[in-house]
Amino acid sequence: MIGRWSIGDIRVANIVEYFGPTHQPETVFPEFDRAAFSQREDELPPGHWYPHMDRFVIGIQLWVVFAPPNVIVVDTGVGNGKPRSAARMNRLNTLVPAWLEAAGVTPDMVTHVVMTHLHADHVGWNTVLEGDRWVPTFPNARYLMPKRDFEYFRQLSEAGGAAKDPSFTDSVLPIVQAGLADFIDGQAEVADCLRVADAIGHTPGQLNYWIHSQGQSGVFSADIFHHPAQILNPAWNTAFCVLPHEARSTRLRFLDEASRTGALVMPCHFPPPHCGFIRRHGDGFAYEPAT
Ligand SMILES: [Zn+2]
């Protein structure tokens, strides 16, 4: 499934890997507060929350930026055929390559793959299986990854943390070994059009990427939010946030900036339409899905 958007004269597409009513509130948000949520749950757009199942809808998507002469993929989902501990991610066989082609992108056209962070659901399509080896999916691309995340996940992998989910060894290391990796460490801008912003918390090196064009803004917000419920209740971290205190302050700072700039917020995990805007709402914030 593809969505198409524009920020000034830069075109953007999102490629949906999958989405579904999969996440029980307290499991994904350990600080979930039912009383607080019930006061505002009616504000969630249709199809974002199924109370009779007690499940939030959460998805995974890749973003593509068309900024001639560059074709940039932002985050690369779970990938096909990868052994993963979560059943919904294990050895997928999705149509992401066909949808990319439908969006006008063949693997050889991609000039940059830019990662917000190095969790398994953001690096998967970095590689595909060729024989018994994981090889780069986009052979002509430079793959840009946050240096701090690379060091963090490398240490985790070397300490045996990869035994359960070997995403570092099947999706990150093959890129480094192929000589295609560049590390983001202090650059203000990458791929000629993405302004780099620190978004530490969910992981130790998470980054956001802003696009500014013709007076309009958009931002790849990574996993500052997994679901718009966190826009209504910004104190809730996910169970996957590595640095809880920093994740919370990053979220609050981001909400302020995104609401002030009116930027199109393009996260990795929101349900259809998969992106939207953050608006001021009393002392807090509200979510307005893009149309
Ligand atoms: Zn994620």
PDB file of C-alpha atoms and ligand atoms in Angstrom:
ATOM      1  CA  MET A   1       0.000   0.000   0.000  1.00  0.00           C
ATOM      2  CA  ILE A   2       1.324   3.441  -0.899  1.00  0.00           C
ATOM      3  CA  GLY A   3       0.440   6.921   0.303  1.00  0.00           C
ATOM      4  CA  ARG A   4       1.682  10.034  -1.469  1.00  0.00           C
ATOM      5  CA  TRP A   5       2.341  13.397   0.142  1.00  0.00           C
ATOM      6  CA  SER A   6       4.197  16.578  -0.641  1.00  0.00           C
ATOM      7  CA  ILE A   7       6.151  19.092   1.386  1.00  0.00           C
ATOM      8  CA  GLY A   8       6.657  22.139  -0.790  1.00  0.00           C
ATOM      9  CA  ASP A   9       8.121  20.764  -4.006  1.00  0.00           C
ATOM     10  CA  ILE A  10       9.478  17.587  -2.402  1.00  0.00           C
ATOM     11  CA  ARG A  11       7.356  14.488  -2.924  1.00  0.00           C
ATOM     12  CA  VAL A  12       7.158  11.786  -0.304  1.00  0.00           C
ATOM     13  CA  ALA A  13       5.597   8.320  -0.337  1.00  0.00           C
ATOM     14  CA  ASN A  14       4.991   5.835   2.426  1.00  0.00           C
ATOM     15  CA  ILE A  15       5.148   2.099   1.783  1.00  0.00           C
ATOM     16  CA  VAL A  16       3.184   0.090   4.322  1.00  0.00           C
ATOM     17  CA  GLU A  17       4.762  -3.197   5.323  1.00  0.00           C
ATOM     18  CA  TYR A  18       1.804  -4.201   7.507  1.00  0.00           C
ATOM     19  CA  PHE A  19      -0.507  -2.868  10.174  1.00  0.00           C
ATOM     20  CA  GLY A  20      -3.080  -4.342  12.496  1.00  0.00           C
ATOM     21  CA  PRO A  21      -4.861  -4.335  15.864  1.00  0.00           C
ATOM     22  CA  THR A  22      -1.923  -5.960  17.609  1.00  0.00           C
ATOM     23  CA  HIS A  23      -0.922  -4.030  20.726  1.00  0.00           C
ATOM     24  CA  GLN A  24      -2.550  -4.403  24.122  1.00  0.00           C
ATOM     25  CA  PRO A  25      -2.269  -1.007  25.864  1.00  0.00           C
ATOM     26  CA  GLU A  26      -0.383  -1.937  29.044  1.00  0.00           C
ATOM     27  CA  THR A  27       1.982  -4.183  27.101  1.00  0.00           C
ATOM     28  CA  VAL A  28       3.113  -1.462  24.715  1.00  0.00           C
ATOM     29  CA  PHE A  29       2.764   1.433  27.203  1.00  0.00           C
ATOM     30  CA  PRO A  30       3.732   0.215  30.699  1.00  0.00           C
ATOM     31  CA  GLU A  31       2.496   3.542  32.175  1.00  0.00           C
ATOM     32  CA  PHE A  32      -0.865   3.349  30.390  1.00  0.00           C
ATOM     33  CA  ASP A  33      -3.557   5.007  32.511  1.00  0.00           C
ATOM     34  CA  ARG A  34      -7.069   3.807  31.644  1.00  0.00           C
ATOM     35  CA  ALA A  35      -8.834   6.641  33.446  1.00  0.00           C
ATOM     36  CA  ALA A  36      -6.777   9.293  31.656  1.00  0.00           C
ATOM     37  CA  PHE A  37      -7.138   7.510  28.315  1.00  0.00           C
ATOM     38  CA  SER A  38     -10.921   7.134  28.616  1.00  0.00           C
ATOM     39  CA  GLN A  39     -11.303  10.917  28.870  1.00  0.00           C
ATOM     40  CA  ARG A  40      -9.826  11.436  25.403  1.00  0.00           C
ATOM     41  CA  GLU A  41     -10.090   8.115  23.536  1.00  0.00           C
ATOM     42  CA  ASP A  42     -12.982   9.465  21.446  1.00  0.00           C
ATOM     43  CA  GLU A  43     -10.517  11.927  19.895  1.00  0.00           C
ATOM     44  CA  LEU A  44      -8.566   9.135  18.212  1.00  0.00           C
ATOM     45  CA  PRO A  45      -9.354   8.894  14.489  1.00  0.00           C
ATOM     46  CA  PRO A  46     -11.416   5.908  13.312  1.00  0.00           C
ATOM     47  CA  GLY A  47      -9.467   2.681  12.969  1.00  0.00           C
ATOM     48  CA  HIS A  48      -6.799   3.592  15.498  1.00  0.00           C
ATOM     49  CA  TRP A  49      -8.139   1.686  18.514  1.00  0.00           C
ATOM     50  CA  TYR A  50     -10.517  -1.272  18.943  1.00  0.00           C
ATOM     51  CA  PRO A  51     -11.832  -1.159  22.524  1.00  0.00           C
ATOM     52  CA  HIS A  52     -13.729  -4.458  22.206  1.00  0.00           C
ATOM     53  CA  MET A  53     -10.382  -6.151  21.496  1.00  0.00           C
ATOM     54  CA  ASP A  54      -8.410  -3.897  23.861  1.00  0.00           C
ATOM     55  CA  ARG A  55      -5.916  -3.376  21.055  1.00  0.00           C
ATOM     56  CA  PHE A  56      -4.217  -0.360  19.484  1.00  0.00           C
ATOM     57  CA  VAL A  57      -3.594  -0.480  15.748  1.00  0.00           C
ATOM     58  CA  ILE A  58       0.112  -0.186  15.061  1.00  0.00           C
ATOM     59  CA  GLY A  59       1.894  -0.644  11.757  1.00  0.00           C
ATOM     60  CA  ILE A  60       5.281  -0.535  10.112  1.00  0.00           C
ATOM     61  CA  GLN A  61       6.141   1.599   7.122  1.00  0.00           C
ATOM     62  CA  LEU A  62       9.043   2.797   5.035  1.00  0.00           C
ATOM     63  CA  TRP A  63       9.204   6.373   3.743  1.00  0.00           C
ATOM     64  CA  VAL A  64      10.588   7.419   0.370  1.00  0.00           C
ATOM     65  CA  VAL A  65      11.708  10.988  -0.398  1.00  0.00           C
ATOM     66  CA  PHE A  66      11.924  12.090  -4.029  1.00  0.00           C
ATOM     67  CA  ALA A  67      14.384  14.994  -4.022  1.00  0.00           C
ATOM     68  CA  PRO A  68      16.000  14.906  -7.471  1.00  0.00           C
ATOM     69  CA  PRO A  69      18.591  13.683  -8.140  1.00  0.00           C
ATOM     70  CA  ASN A  70      18.248  11.788  -4.843  1.00  0.00           C
ATOM     71  CA  VAL A  71      15.849   8.978  -3.991  1.00  0.00           C
ATOM     72  CA  ILE A  72      15.982   8.462  -0.256  1.00  0.00           C
ATOM     73  CA  VAL A  73      14.463   5.615   1.764  1.00  0.00           C
ATOM     74  CA  VAL A  74      13.918   6.518   5.418  1.00  0.00           C
ATOM     75  CA  ASP A  75      13.927   3.422   7.666  1.00  0.00           C
ATOM     76  CA  THR A  76      13.489  -0.015   6.200  1.00  0.00           C
ATOM     77  CA  GLY A  77      10.918  -1.975   8.198  1.00  0.00           C
ATOM     78  CA  VAL A  78      11.243  -5.609   9.222  1.00  0.00           C
ATOM     79  CA  GLY A  79      12.261  -7.138   5.885  1.00  0.00           C
ATOM     80  CA  ASN A  80      11.440 -10.509   4.403  1.00  0.00           C
ATOM     81  CA  GLY A  81      12.589 -13.879   5.664  1.00  0.00           C
ATOM     82  CA  LYS A  82      14.260 -12.605   8.824  1.00  0.00           C
ATOM     83  CA  PRO A  83      14.147 -14.769  11.949  1.00  0.00           C
ATOM     84  CA  ARG A  84      12.540 -12.608  14.672  1.00  0.00           C
ATOM     85  CA  SER A  85      11.233 -13.394  18.141  1.00  0.00           C
ATOM     86  CA  ALA A  86       7.866 -11.612  17.711  1.00  0.00           C
ATOM     87  CA  ALA A  87       5.512 -13.870  15.725  1.00  0.00           C
ATOM     88  CA  ARG A  88       4.095 -10.964  13.700  1.00  0.00           C
ATOM     89  CA  MET A  89       7.615 -10.090  12.502  1.00  0.00           C
ATOM     90  CA  ASN A  90       9.042 -13.571  12.062  1.00  0.00           C
ATOM     91  CA  ARG A  91      10.116 -14.586   8.540  1.00  0.00           C
ATOM     92  CA  LEU A  92       7.795 -12.177   6.755  1.00  0.00           C
ATOM     93  CA  ASN A  93       6.943 -12.487   3.095  1.00  0.00           C
ATOM     94  CA  THR A  94       5.433  -9.110   2.221  1.00  0.00           C
ATOM     95  CA  LEU A  95       5.157  -7.194  -1.033  1.00  0.00           C
ATOM     96  CA  VAL A  96       7.326  -4.226  -0.040  1.00  0.00           C
ATOM     97  CA  PRO A  97       9.613  -4.549  -3.121  1.00  0.00           C
ATOM     98  CA  ALA A  98       6.591  -4.597  -5.449  1.00  0.00           C
ATOM     99  CA  TRP A  99       5.052  -1.583  -3.711  1.00  0.00           C
ATOM    100  CA  LEU A 100       8.355   0.274  -3.947  1.00  0.00           C
ATOM    101  CA  GLU A 101       8.370  -0.403  -7.671  1.00  0.00           C
ATOM    102  CA  ALA A 102       4.742   0.742  -7.888  1.00  0.00           C
ATOM    103  CA  ALA A 103       5.859   3.987  -6.244  1.00  0.00           C
ATOM    104  CA  GLY A 104       8.434   4.332  -9.019  1.00  0.00           C
ATOM    105  CA  VAL A 105      11.463   3.062  -7.106  1.00  0.00           C
ATOM    106  CA  THR A 106      13.645   0.162  -8.216  1.00  0.00           C
ATOM    107  CA  PRO A 107      16.483  -0.902  -5.894  1.00  0.00           C
ATOM    108  CA  ASP A 108      19.219   0.512  -8.136  1.00  0.00           C
ATOM    109  CA  MET A 109      17.605   3.989  -8.109  1.00  0.00           C
ATOM    110  CA  VAL A 110      17.952   4.512  -4.361  1.00  0.00           C
ATOM    111  CA  THR A 111      20.786   6.933  -3.582  1.00  0.00           C
ATOM    112  CA  HIS A 112      20.462   7.022   0.226  1.00  0.00           C
ATOM    113  CA  VAL A 113      19.001   4.810   2.937  1.00  0.00           C
ATOM    114  CA  VAL A 114      18.684   6.924   6.062  1.00  0.00           C
ATOM    115  CA  MET A 115      17.926   5.287   9.401  1.00  0.00           C
ATOM    116  CA  THR A 116      16.357   7.026  12.387  1.00  0.00           C
ATOM    117  CA  HIS A 117      17.597   4.314  14.751  1.00  0.00           C
ATOM    118  CA  LEU A 118      18.699   0.705  14.598  1.00  0.00           C
ATOM    119  CA  HIS A 119      15.847  -1.303  16.127  1.00  0.00           C
ATOM    120  CA  ALA A 120      14.982  -4.459  14.169  1.00  0.00           C
ATOM    121  CA  ASP A 121      11.815  -2.959  12.652  1.00  0.00           C
ATOM    122  CA  HIS A 122      13.778  -0.072  11.086  1.00  0.00           C
ATOM    123  CA  VAL A 123      16.683  -1.873   9.404  1.00  0.00           C
ATOM    124  CA  GLY A 124      15.132  -4.995   7.867  1.00  0.00           C
ATOM    125  CA  TRP A 125      15.017  -4.066   4.183  1.00  0.00           C
ATOM    126  CA  ASN A 126      18.634  -2.947   4.370  1.00  0.00           C
ATOM    127  CA  THR A 127      19.389  -6.464   3.182  1.00  0.00           C
ATOM    128  CA  VAL A 128      17.853  -9.337   1.232  1.00  0.00           C
ATOM    129  CA  LEU A 129      18.829 -12.989   1.143  1.00  0.00           C
ATOM    130  CA  GLU A 130      21.018 -14.073  -1.772  1.00  0.00           C
ATOM    131  CA  GLY A 131      21.808 -17.770  -1.475  1.00  0.00           C
ATOM    132  CA  ASP A 132      22.729 -18.052   2.176  1.00  0.00           C
ATOM    133  CA  ARG A 133      24.049 -14.469   2.523  1.00  0.00           C
ATOM    134  CA  TRP A 134      22.333 -11.217   3.467  1.00  0.00           C
ATOM    135  CA  VAL A 135      23.336  -8.652   0.850  1.00  0.00           C
ATOM    136  CA  PRO A 136      22.460  -4.939   0.444  1.00  0.00           C
ATOM    137  CA  THR A 137      18.994  -4.436  -1.073  1.00  0.00           C
ATOM    138  CA  PHE A 138      19.960  -1.081  -2.585  1.00  0.00           C
ATOM    139  CA  PRO A 139      23.374  -1.651  -4.163  1.00  0.00           C
ATOM    140  CA  ASN A 140      23.991   1.955  -5.256  1.00  0.00           C
ATOM    141  CA  ALA A 141      22.919   3.614  -2.017  1.00  0.00           C
ATOM    142  CA  ARG A 142      24.911   5.045   0.843  1.00  0.00           C
ATOM    143  CA  TYR A 143      23.366   3.761   4.063  1.00  0.00           C
ATOM    144  CA  LEU A 144      23.379   6.424   6.787  1.00  0.00           C
ATOM    145  CA  MET A 145      23.015   5.365  10.399  1.00  0.00           C
ATOM    146  CA  PRO A 146      23.272   7.202  13.709  1.00  0.00           C
ATOM    147  CA  LYS A 147      26.771   6.596  15.050  1.00  0.00           C
ATOM    148  CA  ARG A 148      25.643   6.428  18.697  1.00  0.00           C
ATOM    149  CA  ASP A 149      23.048   3.775  17.865  1.00  0.00           C
ATOM    150  CA  PHE A 150      25.587   1.786  15.898  1.00  0.00           C
ATOM    151  CA  GLU A 151      27.945   1.697  18.891  1.00  0.00           C
ATOM    152  CA  TYR A 152      25.105   0.829  21.287  1.00  0.00           C
ATOM    153  CA  PHE A 153      23.723  -2.025  19.194  1.00  0.00           C
ATOM    154  CA  ARG A 154      27.196  -3.298  18.339  1.00  0.00           C
ATOM    155  CA  GLN A 155      27.981  -3.651  22.044  1.00  0.00           C
ATOM    156  CA  LEU A 156      24.599  -5.292  22.642  1.00  0.00           C
ATOM    157  CA  SER A 157      25.232  -7.718  19.811  1.00  0.00           C
ATOM    158  CA  GLU A 158      28.732  -8.556  21.026  1.00  0.00           C
ATOM    159  CA  ALA A 159      27.359  -9.118  24.544  1.00  0.00           C
ATOM    160  CA  GLY A 160      24.991 -11.757  23.156  1.00  0.00           C
ATOM    161  CA  GLY A 161      21.934  -9.520  22.910  1.00  0.00           C
ATOM    162  CA  ALA A 162      21.581 -10.522  19.271  1.00  0.00           C
ATOM    163  CA  ALA A 163      20.916 -14.167  20.048  1.00  0.00           C
ATOM    164  CA  LYS A 164      17.141 -13.609  20.122  1.00  0.00           C
ATOM    165  CA  ASP A 165      16.821 -11.115  17.266  1.00  0.00           C
ATOM    166  CA  PRO A 166      19.925 -11.056  15.091  1.00  0.00           C
ATOM    167  CA  SER A 167      18.955  -7.853  13.266  1.00  0.00           C
ATOM    168  CA  PHE A 168      22.368  -6.285  13.838  1.00  0.00           C
ATOM    169  CA  THR A 169      24.135  -9.213  12.192  1.00  0.00           C
ATOM    170  CA  ASP A 170      21.693  -9.810   9.322  1.00  0.00           C
ATOM    171  CA  SER A 171      20.697  -6.201   8.523  1.00  0.00           C
ATOM    172  CA  VAL A 172      23.388  -3.799   9.763  1.00  0.00           C
ATOM    173  CA  LEU A 173      26.770  -5.546   9.660  1.00  0.00           C
ATOM    174  CA  PRO A 174      26.414  -6.705   6.013  1.00  0.00           C
ATOM    175  CA  ILE A 175      26.055  -3.039   5.021  1.00  0.00           C
ATOM    176  CA  VAL A 176      29.241  -2.124   6.881  1.00  0.00           C
ATOM    177  CA  GLN A 177      31.071  -5.116   5.401  1.00  0.00           C
ATOM    178  CA  ALA A 178      29.956  -4.087   1.895  1.00  0.00           C
ATOM    179  CA  GLY A 179      31.501  -0.640   2.464  1.00  0.00           C
ATOM    180  CA  LEU A 180      28.149   1.131   2.036  1.00  0.00           C
ATOM    181  CA  ALA A 181      27.728   2.520   5.579  1.00  0.00           C
ATOM    182  CA  ASP A 182      28.187   6.144   6.600  1.00  0.00           C
ATOM    183  CA  PHE A 183      27.749   7.232  10.195  1.00  0.00           C
ATOM    184  CA  ILE A 184      25.805  10.299  11.235  1.00  0.00           C
ATOM    185  CA  ASP A 185      27.808  11.996  13.948  1.00  0.00           C
ATOM    186  CA  GLY A 186      27.240  15.717  14.202  1.00  0.00           C
ATOM    187  CA  GLN A 187      26.160  16.456  10.615  1.00  0.00           C
ATOM    188  CA  ALA A 188      23.513  19.184  10.346  1.00  0.00           C
ATOM    189  CA  GLU A 189      22.129  17.856   7.064  1.00  0.00           C
ATOM    190  CA  VAL A 190      22.251  14.557   5.180  1.00  0.00           C
ATOM    191  CA  ALA A 191      21.252  13.478   1.666  1.00  0.00           C
ATOM    192  CA  ASP A 192      21.210  17.164   0.608  1.00  0.00           C
ATOM    193  CA  CYS A 193      17.724  17.793   2.018  1.00  0.00           C
ATOM    194  CA  LEU A 194      17.241  16.228   5.461  1.00  0.00           C
ATOM    195  CA  ARG A 195      18.008  18.364   8.510  1.00  0.00           C
ATOM    196  CA  VAL A 196      19.229  16.138  11.326  1.00  0.00           C
ATOM    197  CA  ALA A 197      17.684  16.565  14.794  1.00  0.00           C
ATOM    198  CA  ASP A 198      18.561  14.742  17.980  1.00  0.00           C
ATOM    199  CA  ALA A 199      15.705  12.538  19.273  1.00  0.00           C
ATOM    200  CA  ILE A 200      17.461  10.583  21.991  1.00  0.00           C
ATOM    201  CA  GLY A 201      15.476   8.379  24.364  1.00  0.00           C
ATOM    202  CA  HIS A 202      13.730   5.618  22.471  1.00  0.00           C
ATOM    203  CA  THR A 203      17.283   4.555  21.652  1.00  0.00           C
ATOM    204  CA  PRO A 204      20.537   6.207  22.731  1.00  0.00           C
ATOM    205  CA  GLY A 205      21.159   7.633  19.249  1.00  0.00           C
ATOM    206  CA  GLN A 206      17.724   8.121  17.692  1.00  0.00           C
ATOM    207  CA  LEU A 207      17.547  10.950  15.151  1.00  0.00           C
ATOM    208  CA  ASN A 208      14.741  12.798  13.393  1.00  0.00           C
ATOM    209  CA  TYR A 209      14.981  14.241   9.888  1.00  0.00           C
ATOM    210  CA  TRP A 210      13.235  17.455   8.896  1.00  0.00           C
ATOM    211  CA  ILE A 211      12.374  18.581   5.374  1.00  0.00           C
ATOM    212  CA  HIS A 212      11.807  22.264   4.630  1.00  0.00           C
ATOM    213  CA  SER A 213      10.602  23.314   1.195  1.00  0.00           C
ATOM    214  CA  GLN A 214       8.765  26.379  -0.048  1.00  0.00           C
ATOM    215  CA  GLY A 215       7.636  27.411   3.418  1.00  0.00           C
ATOM    216  CA  GLN A 216       6.362  23.937   4.352  1.00  0.00           C
ATOM    217  CA  SER A 217       7.865  21.440   6.776  1.00  0.00           C
ATOM    218  CA  GLY A 218       7.737  17.719   7.335  1.00  0.00           C
ATOM    219  CA  VAL A 219       9.532  15.510   9.814  1.00  0.00           C
ATOM    220  CA  PHE A 220      10.373  11.825  10.000  1.00  0.00           C
ATOM    221  CA  SER A 221       9.682  11.424  13.677  1.00  0.00           C
ATOM    222  CA  ALA A 222      10.882   7.826  14.097  1.00  0.00           C
ATOM    223  CA  ASP A 223       9.615   6.225  17.311  1.00  0.00           C
ATOM    224  CA  ILE A 224       9.060   9.331  19.442  1.00  0.00           C
ATOM    225  CA  PHE A 225       5.488   8.002  19.227  1.00  0.00           C
ATOM    226  CA  HIS A 226       4.295   4.493  18.454  1.00  0.00           C
ATOM    227  CA  HIS A 227       0.672   5.601  18.386  1.00  0.00           C
ATOM    228  CA  PRO A 228      -1.256   8.900  18.481  1.00  0.00           C
ATOM    229  CA  ALA A 229      -2.443   7.965  22.000  1.00  0.00           C
ATOM    230  CA  GLN A 230       0.986   9.220  23.106  1.00  0.00           C
ATOM    231  CA  ILE A 231       0.267  12.643  21.587  1.00  0.00           C
ATOM    232  CA  LEU A 232      -2.748  12.873  23.890  1.00  0.00           C
ATOM    233  CA  ASN A 233      -0.749  11.384  26.788  1.00  0.00           C
ATOM    234  CA  PRO A 234       2.900  12.369  26.236  1.00  0.00           C
ATOM    235  CA  ALA A 235       4.179  10.916  29.512  1.00  0.00           C
ATOM    236  CA  TRP A 236       3.690   7.353  28.228  1.00  0.00           C
ATOM    237  CA  ASN A 237       6.838   5.689  26.955  1.00  0.00           C
ATOM    238  CA  THR A 238       6.744   2.402  25.123  1.00  0.00           C
ATOM    239  CA  ALA A 239       8.169  -0.758  26.613  1.00  0.00           C
ATOM    240  CA  PHE A 240      10.950  -0.411  24.021  1.00  0.00           C
ATOM    241  CA  CYS A 241      12.259   3.012  25.102  1.00  0.00           C
ATOM    242  CA  VAL A 242      15.858   2.507  26.252  1.00  0.00           C
ATOM    243  CA  LEU A 243      16.233   5.834  28.123  1.00  0.00           C
ATOM    244  CA  PRO A 244      12.805   6.619  29.661  1.00  0.00           C
ATOM    245  CA  HIS A 245      13.559  10.074  31.046  1.00  0.00           C
ATOM    246  CA  GLU A 246      15.147  11.299  27.808  1.00  0.00           C
ATOM    247  CA  ALA A 247      12.359   9.728  25.707  1.00  0.00           C
ATOM    248  CA  ARG A 248       9.765  11.743  27.622  1.00  0.00           C
ATOM    249  CA  SER A 249      11.592  15.064  27.339  1.00  0.00           C
ATOM    250  CA  THR A 250      12.286  14.470  23.626  1.00  0.00           C
ATOM    251  CA  ARG A 251       8.553  13.795  23.105  1.00  0.00           C
ATOM    252  CA  LEU A 252       7.529  17.022  24.836  1.00  0.00           C
ATOM    253  CA  ARG A 253      10.097  19.091  22.966  1.00  0.00           C
ATOM    254  CA  PHE A 254       9.002  17.517  19.673  1.00  0.00           C
ATOM    255  CA  LEU A 255       5.292  18.158  20.334  1.00  0.00           C
ATOM    256  CA  ASP A 256       6.050  21.825  20.900  1.00  0.00           C
ATOM    257  CA  GLU A 257       8.164  22.169  17.734  1.00  0.00           C
ATOM    258  CA  ALA A 258       5.815  20.164  15.501  1.00  0.00           C
ATOM    259  CA  SER A 259       2.763  22.106  16.647  1.00  0.00           C
ATOM    260  CA  ARG A 260       4.531  25.462  16.220  1.00  0.00           C
ATOM    261  CA  THR A 261       5.785  24.677  12.708  1.00  0.00           C
ATOM    262  CA  GLY A 262       2.672  22.862  11.446  1.00  0.00           C
ATOM    263  CA  ALA A 263       4.971  20.152  10.076  1.00  0.00           C
ATOM    264  CA  LEU A 264       3.625  16.995   8.490  1.00  0.00           C
ATOM    265  CA  VAL A 265       4.620  14.372  11.078  1.00  0.00           C
ATOM    266  CA  MET A 266       5.699  11.126   9.399  1.00  0.00           C
ATOM    267  CA  PRO A 267       6.211   8.402  12.002  1.00  0.00           C
ATOM    268  CA  CYS A 268       6.990   4.744  11.443  1.00  0.00           C
ATOM    269  CA  HIS A 269       4.115   3.092  13.252  1.00  0.00           C
ATOM    270  CA  PHE A 270       0.864   5.088  12.902  1.00  0.00           C
ATOM    271  CA  PRO A 271      -2.258   3.463  11.376  1.00  0.00           C
ATOM    272  CA  PRO A 272      -3.820   4.820   8.152  1.00  0.00           C
ATOM    273  CA  PRO A 273      -3.412   7.522   6.951  1.00  0.00           C
ATOM    274  CA  HIS A 274      -0.007   6.916   8.635  1.00  0.00           C
ATOM    275  CA  CYS A 275       0.884  10.600   9.134  1.00  0.00           C
ATOM    276  CA  GLY A 276      -0.647  13.826  10.348  1.00  0.00           C
ATOM    277  CA  PHE A 277      -0.297  17.049  12.275  1.00  0.00           C
ATOM    278  CA  ILE A 278       0.082  17.965  15.914  1.00  0.00           C
ATOM    279  CA  ARG A 279      -2.132  20.740  17.213  1.00  0.00           C
ATOM    280  CA  ARG A 280      -2.272  22.580  20.506  1.00  0.00           C
ATOM    281  CA  HIS A 281      -5.210  21.430  22.654  1.00  0.00           C
ATOM    282  CA  GLY A 282      -5.677  23.327  25.923  1.00  0.00           C
ATOM    283  CA  ASP A 283      -2.563  22.652  27.992  1.00  0.00           C
ATOM    284  CA  GLY A 284      -1.731  19.636  25.841  1.00  0.00           C
ATOM    285  CA  PHE A 285      -1.783  18.402  22.268  1.00  0.00           C
ATOM    286  CA  ALA A 286      -4.100  16.751  19.753  1.00  0.00           C
ATOM    287  CA  TYR A 287      -3.573  14.689  16.608  1.00  0.00           C
ATOM    288  CA  GLU A 288      -5.049  15.604  13.233  1.00  0.00           C
ATOM    289  CA  PRO A 289      -4.556  12.869  10.621  1.00  0.00           C
ATOM    290  CA  ALA A 290      -3.404  14.014   7.184  1.00  0.00           C
ATOM    291  CA  THR A 291      -5.904  13.897   4.328  1.00  0.00           C
TER     292      THR A 291
HETATM  293 ZN    ZN B   1       9.916   0.970  15.685  1.00  0.00          ZN
END
